[in-house]
Short mmCIF file of C-alpha atoms in Angstrom, two decimals:
data_model
loop_
_atom_site.label_atom_id
_atom_site.label_comp_id
_atom_site.label_asym_id
_atom_site.label_seq_id
_atom_site.Cartn_x
_atom_site.Cartn_y
_atom_site.Cartn_z
CA MET A 1 36.52 -20.83 -11.94
CA LYS A 2 38.80 -20.26 -8.96
CA LYS A 3 37.48 -21.23 -5.53
CA ARG A 4 37.92 -17.68 -4.18
CA THR A 5 35.93 -16.25 -7.09
CA LEU A 6 33.16 -18.80 -6.57
CA ILE A 7 32.91 -17.96 -2.88
CA GLY A 8 32.84 -14.25 -3.76
CA LEU A 9 29.88 -14.79 -6.07
CA THR A 10 27.87 -17.16 -3.90
CA LEU A 11 28.31 -15.46 -0.52
CA PRO A 12 26.19 -12.39 -1.42
CA MET A 13 23.50 -14.71 -2.80
CA ILE A 14 23.45 -16.71 0.44
CA MET A 15 23.36 -13.53 2.51
CA THR A 16 20.54 -12.10 0.37
CA ALA A 17 18.52 -15.31 0.67
CA GLY A 18 19.09 -15.29 4.43
CA THR A 19 18.00 -11.68 4.74
CA MET A 20 14.86 -12.33 2.71
CA GLY A 21 14.12 -15.33 4.90
CA LEU A 22 14.48 -13.20 8.02
CA ALA A 23 12.25 -10.49 6.51
CA GLU A 24 9.61 -13.14 5.76
CA MET A 25 9.79 -14.39 9.35
CA ILE A 26 9.39 -10.87 10.71
CA TYR A 27 6.53 -10.16 8.32
CA ARG A 28 4.64 -13.29 9.32
CA TYR A 29 5.29 -12.60 13.01
CA ALA A 30 3.83 -9.08 12.72
CA PHE A 31 1.19 -9.39 10.00
CA LYS A 32 -0.12 -12.98 10.03
CA ARG A 33 -3.49 -13.39 11.72
CA ILE A 34 -3.83 -15.56 14.80
CA ASN A 35 -7.10 -17.21 15.78
CA TYR A 36 -6.94 -16.49 19.47
CA ILE A 37 -6.69 -13.43 21.70
CA PRO A 38 -3.32 -13.20 23.47
CA ALA A 39 -3.54 -13.27 27.26
CA ALA A 40 -2.83 -10.07 29.17
CA THR A 41 0.69 -9.89 30.54
CA GLY A 42 2.68 -7.59 32.81
CA GLU A 43 0.81 -4.69 34.35
CA MET A 44 -2.34 -5.40 32.36
CA ALA A 45 -2.84 -8.81 34.00
CA GLN A 46 -3.98 -7.12 37.23
CA TYR A 47 -7.10 -5.84 35.44
CA ALA A 48 -8.25 -9.27 34.19
CA ASP A 49 -11.19 -9.66 36.58
CA ARG A 50 -12.50 -6.18 35.77
CA TYR A 51 -12.02 -6.82 32.07
CA TYR A 52 -14.00 -10.07 32.09
CA SER A 53 -16.82 -8.47 34.06
CA GLU A 54 -17.09 -5.86 31.29
CA VAL A 55 -17.16 -8.61 28.64
CA ASP A 56 -19.96 -10.29 30.58
CA TRP A 57 -21.88 -7.01 30.68
CA VAL A 58 -21.67 -6.55 26.91
CA GLN A 59 -22.56 -10.15 26.16
CA ASN A 60 -25.66 -9.83 28.34
CA GLN A 61 -26.95 -6.90 26.28
CA ARG A 62 -29.17 -7.17 23.23
CA LEU A 63 -26.51 -7.30 20.52
CA ALA A 64 -26.98 -7.36 16.77
CA VAL A 65 -24.39 -8.72 14.35
CA TRP A 66 -23.67 -6.54 11.33
CA LYS A 67 -21.95 -7.91 8.22
CA LEU A 68 -20.12 -5.99 5.54
CA ASP A 69 -18.83 -6.97 2.10
CA THR A 70 -15.71 -4.88 1.61
CA PHE A 71 -14.64 -3.01 -1.50
CA ASP A 72 -12.09 -5.73 -2.33
CA GLY A 73 -14.19 -8.82 -1.70
CA HIS A 74 -13.68 -9.58 1.98
CA LYS A 75 -16.35 -10.19 4.61
CA VAL A 76 -16.06 -8.41 7.94
CA SER A 77 -18.27 -8.39 10.99
CA ALA A 78 -19.20 -6.08 13.86
CA LEU A 79 -21.30 -6.11 17.03
CA TRP A 80 -23.96 -3.41 17.29
CA LEU A 81 -25.26 -2.33 20.69
CA GLU A 82 -28.05 0.18 20.17
CA HIS A 83 -28.91 2.73 22.83
CA PRO A 84 -32.70 3.13 22.52
CA GLY A 85 -33.73 6.57 21.32
CA SER A 86 -30.19 7.95 21.13
CA LYS A 87 -28.85 9.81 18.12
CA ARG A 88 -25.29 9.46 19.39
CA ALA A 89 -23.14 6.56 18.22
CA VAL A 90 -19.48 5.58 18.42
CA ILE A 91 -17.40 3.17 16.38
CA ILE A 92 -14.69 1.57 18.53
CA GLY A 93 -11.43 0.41 16.94
CA HIS A 94 -9.74 -2.47 18.74
CA GLY A 95 -6.05 -3.08 19.29
CA TYR A 96 -3.55 -5.36 17.59
CA LYS A 97 -4.69 -9.01 17.67
CA GLY A 98 -7.80 -8.04 19.62
CA THR A 99 -11.46 -8.11 18.54
CA GLY A 100 -14.51 -5.95 19.00
CA ILE A 101 -15.49 -7.77 22.20
CA THR A 102 -12.08 -7.01 23.75
CA MET A 103 -13.22 -3.37 23.80
CA SER A 104 -16.12 -4.16 26.15
CA ASN A 105 -15.00 -1.74 28.85
CA TYR A 106 -15.07 1.13 26.34
CA ALA A 107 -18.41 -0.08 24.96
CA HIS A 108 -19.88 0.06 28.48
CA LEU A 109 -18.31 3.47 29.06
CA PHE A 110 -19.81 5.01 25.92
CA TYR A 111 -23.16 3.29 26.35
CA ASP A 112 -23.43 4.91 29.79
CA MET A 113 -22.65 8.23 28.08
CA GLY A 114 -25.71 7.77 25.84
CA PHE A 115 -24.01 6.27 22.76
CA SER A 116 -25.00 3.38 20.60
CA VAL A 117 -21.84 1.35 20.02
CA LEU A 118 -20.38 -0.44 16.99
CA MET A 119 -17.51 -2.87 17.72
CA PRO A 120 -15.95 -4.18 14.48
CA ASP A 121 -13.62 -7.13 14.14
CA ASP A 122 -10.97 -5.76 11.79
CA ARG A 123 -9.57 -7.76 8.89
CA GLY A 124 -7.45 -10.65 10.09
CA HIS A 125 -9.17 -10.61 13.50
CA GLY A 126 -12.01 -12.45 15.17
CA VAL A 127 -14.80 -13.59 12.87
CA SER A 128 -13.82 -11.23 10.05
CA ASP A 129 -11.85 -12.85 7.26
CA GLY A 130 -8.40 -12.02 5.96
CA ASP A 131 -5.12 -13.88 6.40
CA TYR A 132 -3.11 -10.79 7.29
CA ILE A 133 -3.46 -7.72 9.49
CA SER A 134 -3.50 -4.39 7.64
CA PHE A 135 -2.77 -2.18 10.68
CA GLY A 136 -5.67 0.13 9.87
CA TRP A 137 -4.83 0.89 6.25
CA LEU A 138 -7.45 -1.27 4.57
CA ASP A 139 -9.68 -1.14 7.64
CA ARG A 140 -10.04 2.62 7.22
CA ARG A 141 -12.14 2.05 4.11
CA ASP A 142 -14.24 -0.55 5.89
CA TYR A 143 -14.82 1.94 8.73
CA LEU A 144 -16.14 4.47 6.22
CA ASP A 145 -18.69 1.88 5.12
CA TRP A 146 -19.54 1.10 8.76
CA LEU A 147 -20.09 4.82 9.41
CA HIS A 148 -22.48 5.12 6.47
CA ARG A 149 -24.32 2.06 7.78
CA MET A 150 -24.63 3.76 11.17
CA VAL A 151 -26.11 6.85 9.49
CA GLU A 152 -28.62 4.65 7.69
CA ALA A 153 -29.59 2.99 10.98
CA LEU A 154 -29.92 6.18 13.04
CA GLY A 155 -30.88 8.79 10.47
CA PRO A 156 -29.07 11.75 8.91
CA ASP A 157 -29.37 13.78 12.12
CA CYS A 158 -27.22 11.36 14.11
CA GLU A 159 -23.94 12.41 15.74
CA LEU A 160 -20.97 10.06 15.40
CA LEU A 161 -17.71 9.65 17.33
CA LEU A 162 -14.56 7.82 16.23
CA PHE A 163 -12.71 6.08 19.07
CA GLY A 164 -9.90 3.53 19.20
CA THR A 165 -6.95 2.32 21.22
CA SER A 166 -3.49 1.30 19.99
CA MET A 167 -3.93 -0.02 16.43
CA GLY A 168 -7.56 1.06 16.70
CA GLY A 169 -6.45 4.57 17.65
CA ALA A 170 -4.27 4.72 14.56
CA THR A 171 -7.13 3.33 12.48
CA VAL A 172 -9.66 5.99 13.45
CA CYS A 173 -7.05 8.68 12.75
CA LEU A 174 -6.52 7.23 9.28
CA VAL A 175 -10.30 7.36 8.80
CA ALA A 176 -10.31 11.01 9.93
CA GLY A 177 -8.02 11.86 7.02
CA GLU A 178 -10.45 10.59 4.39
CA SER A 179 -12.25 13.14 2.24
CA THR A 180 -15.44 11.02 2.18
CA LEU A 181 -15.85 10.99 5.97
CA PRO A 182 -19.58 11.48 6.72
CA HIS A 183 -20.39 14.96 7.99
CA GLN A 184 -22.13 13.35 10.97
CA VAL A 185 -18.72 12.55 12.50
CA ARG A 186 -18.32 15.18 15.19
CA ALA A 187 -15.02 14.24 16.88
CA ILE A 188 -12.21 11.68 17.20
CA VAL A 189 -10.67 10.25 20.36
CA GLU A 190 -7.54 8.16 19.96
CA ASP A 191 -5.71 6.39 22.77
CA CYS A 192 -2.07 5.27 22.36
CA GLY A 193 -2.11 5.03 18.56
CA TYR A 194 1.12 4.99 16.58
CA SER A 195 2.07 7.92 14.37
CA SER A 196 3.28 5.69 11.52
CA LEU A 197 3.53 1.96 10.96
CA ASP A 198 7.07 2.32 9.62
CA GLY A 199 8.11 4.13 12.79
CA GLU A 200 6.34 1.61 15.05
CA LEU A 201 7.88 -1.43 13.36
CA THR A 202 11.33 0.16 13.33
CA TYR A 203 11.03 0.99 17.03
CA LEU A 204 9.85 -2.51 18.02
CA MET A 205 12.50 -4.29 15.95
CA ARG A 206 15.21 -2.35 17.71
CA ARG A 207 13.65 -2.71 21.15
CA LEU A 208 12.61 -6.36 20.99
CA PHE A 209 15.13 -7.92 18.61
CA ARG A 210 18.06 -5.47 18.39
CA LEU A 211 17.60 -5.37 14.62
CA PRO A 212 18.07 -2.34 12.35
CA ARG A 213 15.42 -0.92 10.06
CA GLU A 214 17.51 -1.49 6.93
CA PRO A 215 17.01 -3.70 5.02
CA LEU A 216 14.31 -5.58 6.95
CA VAL A 217 11.48 -3.04 7.06
CA PRO A 218 11.81 -2.20 3.33
CA LEU A 219 11.83 -5.93 2.53
CA ALA A 220 8.78 -6.52 4.74
CA SER A 221 7.14 -3.59 2.97
CA PHE A 222 7.81 -5.28 -0.38
CA ILE A 223 6.30 -8.54 0.91
CA ASN A 224 3.24 -6.67 2.18
CA TYR A 225 2.80 -4.90 -1.14
CA ARG A 226 2.74 -8.25 -2.90
CA ARG A 227 0.19 -9.68 -0.45
CA LEU A 228 -2.02 -6.78 0.61
CA GLY A 229 -1.34 -4.21 -2.10
CA PHE A 230 0.16 -1.36 -0.05
CA ARG A 231 3.53 -0.35 1.29
CA ILE A 232 4.24 -0.04 5.02
CA GLU A 233 5.28 3.59 4.49
CA GLN A 234 1.77 4.45 3.32
CA VAL A 235 0.37 3.82 6.81
CA ASP A 236 1.27 7.33 7.93
CA VAL A 237 -1.16 8.35 10.67
CA ALA A 238 0.31 11.81 11.21
CA ALA A 239 0.01 12.54 7.48
CA ALA A 240 -3.67 11.54 7.60
CA LEU A 241 -4.24 13.83 10.58
CA ARG A 242 -2.78 16.77 8.69
CA LYS A 243 -5.93 16.50 6.54
CA ASN A 244 -8.22 16.42 9.59
CA THR A 245 -10.10 19.49 10.80
CA ARG A 246 -12.46 17.75 13.21
CA PRO A 247 -11.88 17.90 16.97
CA LEU A 248 -9.27 15.38 18.16
CA LEU A 249 -8.44 14.22 21.68
CA VAL A 250 -5.16 12.30 21.96
CA ILE A 251 -4.67 10.13 25.05
CA HIS A 252 -1.38 8.37 25.67
CA GLY A 253 0.23 6.66 28.64
CA ALA A 254 3.23 8.59 29.93
CA GLU A 255 5.12 5.30 30.45
CA ASP A 256 4.15 3.55 27.21
CA VAL A 257 7.09 1.58 25.83
CA TYR A 258 5.09 -0.44 23.27
CA VAL A 259 3.77 2.48 21.25
CA PRO A 260 6.26 5.01 22.61
CA THR A 261 4.79 8.04 24.37
CA TRP A 262 6.37 10.50 21.93
CA MET A 263 4.06 9.28 19.16
CA GLY A 264 1.04 10.78 20.96
CA PRO A 265 2.32 14.37 20.70
CA VAL A 266 3.27 13.73 17.05
CA ASN A 267 -0.34 12.86 16.27
CA TYR A 268 -1.59 15.79 18.35
CA ARG A 269 0.59 18.33 16.54
CA ALA A 270 -0.39 16.97 13.12
CA SER A 271 -4.14 17.53 13.44
CA ARG A 272 -5.52 20.82 12.06
CA GLY A 273 -8.75 21.14 14.04
CA PRO A 274 -9.58 21.76 17.72
CA LYS A 275 -7.51 19.37 19.79
CA ALA A 276 -6.30 18.33 23.21
CA LEU A 277 -3.53 16.08 24.50
CA TRP A 278 -3.69 14.08 27.73
CA LEU A 279 -0.52 12.20 28.74
CA VAL A 280 -1.68 9.96 31.57
CA PRO A 281 0.84 9.75 34.44
CA HIS A 282 2.13 6.26 35.29
CA ALA A 283 0.11 4.61 32.50
CA GLN A 284 1.70 1.98 30.32
CA HIS A 285 0.37 0.86 26.95
CA ALA A 286 -3.46 0.87 26.81
CA GLU A 287 -3.59 1.24 30.60
CA SER A 288 -4.98 4.76 30.83
CA TYR A 289 -8.61 3.70 31.22
CA TRP A 290 -7.89 1.05 33.83
CA ILE A 291 -5.87 3.34 36.11
CA ASP A 292 -8.86 5.64 36.68
CA PRO A 293 -12.05 4.97 34.66
CA ALA A 294 -13.85 7.97 36.18
CA ALA A 295 -11.08 10.38 35.17
CA TYR A 296 -10.95 8.77 31.72
CA ARG A 297 -14.66 9.32 31.21
CA ALA A 298 -14.46 12.89 32.54
CA HIS A 299 -11.70 13.83 30.09
CA ILE A 300 -13.66 12.47 27.14
CA GLU A 301 -16.96 14.03 28.22
CA LYS A 302 -15.37 17.43 28.72
CA PHE A 303 -13.66 17.33 25.33
CA ILE A 304 -16.64 16.21 23.25
CA ALA A 305 -19.30 18.28 25.05
CA PRO A 306 -19.10 21.30 22.69
CA TYR A 307 -19.55 19.08 19.62
CA PHE A 308 -22.46 16.84 20.65
CA SER A 309 -26.02 17.64 21.60
CA PRO A 310 -26.80 17.13 25.30
CA VAL A 311 -28.10 13.71 26.27
CA VAL A 312 -31.83 13.86 26.89
CA SER A 313 -32.90 11.94 30.00
CA ALA A 314 -35.47 9.20 29.45
CA ASP A 315 -37.27 10.23 32.69
#
């Protein structure tokens, strides 16, 4: 065989192997669990003291630990903070590489609004098992089981809210698209969630690494299908919201460059029920609460008021 012919045959094989290796690296970078919570950086670092005071508040409450055996044999965990006598409850979806406890500021916020609070650790996070992160796709089924558990704990006359930020925002929107969602779910509030995982990964690869979608995202999707059983393209949050008729409030930072701001309006337009969109001026990713907690609470309270019974004072 001539040398030129040999090079012509082997070069595509080398390039293909190299591309697959790069796709594997990207997949592990994005999907592989880590056993620590990344430190806040950039603008978010300025809120560290306030954040840790909220964590201290939650940890000083009377917390219960709930366990769940998932439909596919995993074990996941959640913190349950019950508000005595309340029929309101919220499940709070955490962000990428966070945990339930990292949502302590939101837990405190909703507790003060009269809600019992469930803070799950999603698969691949915290004390829940799983080697890889499913970006809400498998978690959505776990959340359905958590919601039914909340109904069992509080009774069939309870009133439930779905809330999440970033990956957690996308997760609760995926849950909202499920036909088996308990009727006790009255509304959804999502903050800075992506409109599709394919779109989010494509955006971040271009922004962070100057890499094109093709062929890396399709190859990563193939790897994920082999490991977690679903394709990246299936994690379509906007498509799930097109099945949703419950009230939806979409919150998104107007200066978000991690989950780009335009994804918020995409999710807002997709939903079929009553809805509102709040683009928070000057807010970067997941910063909307920290800029003005009082305004954040006021927007949520105003939106959900028509769909929840008034809080009865204990006095």
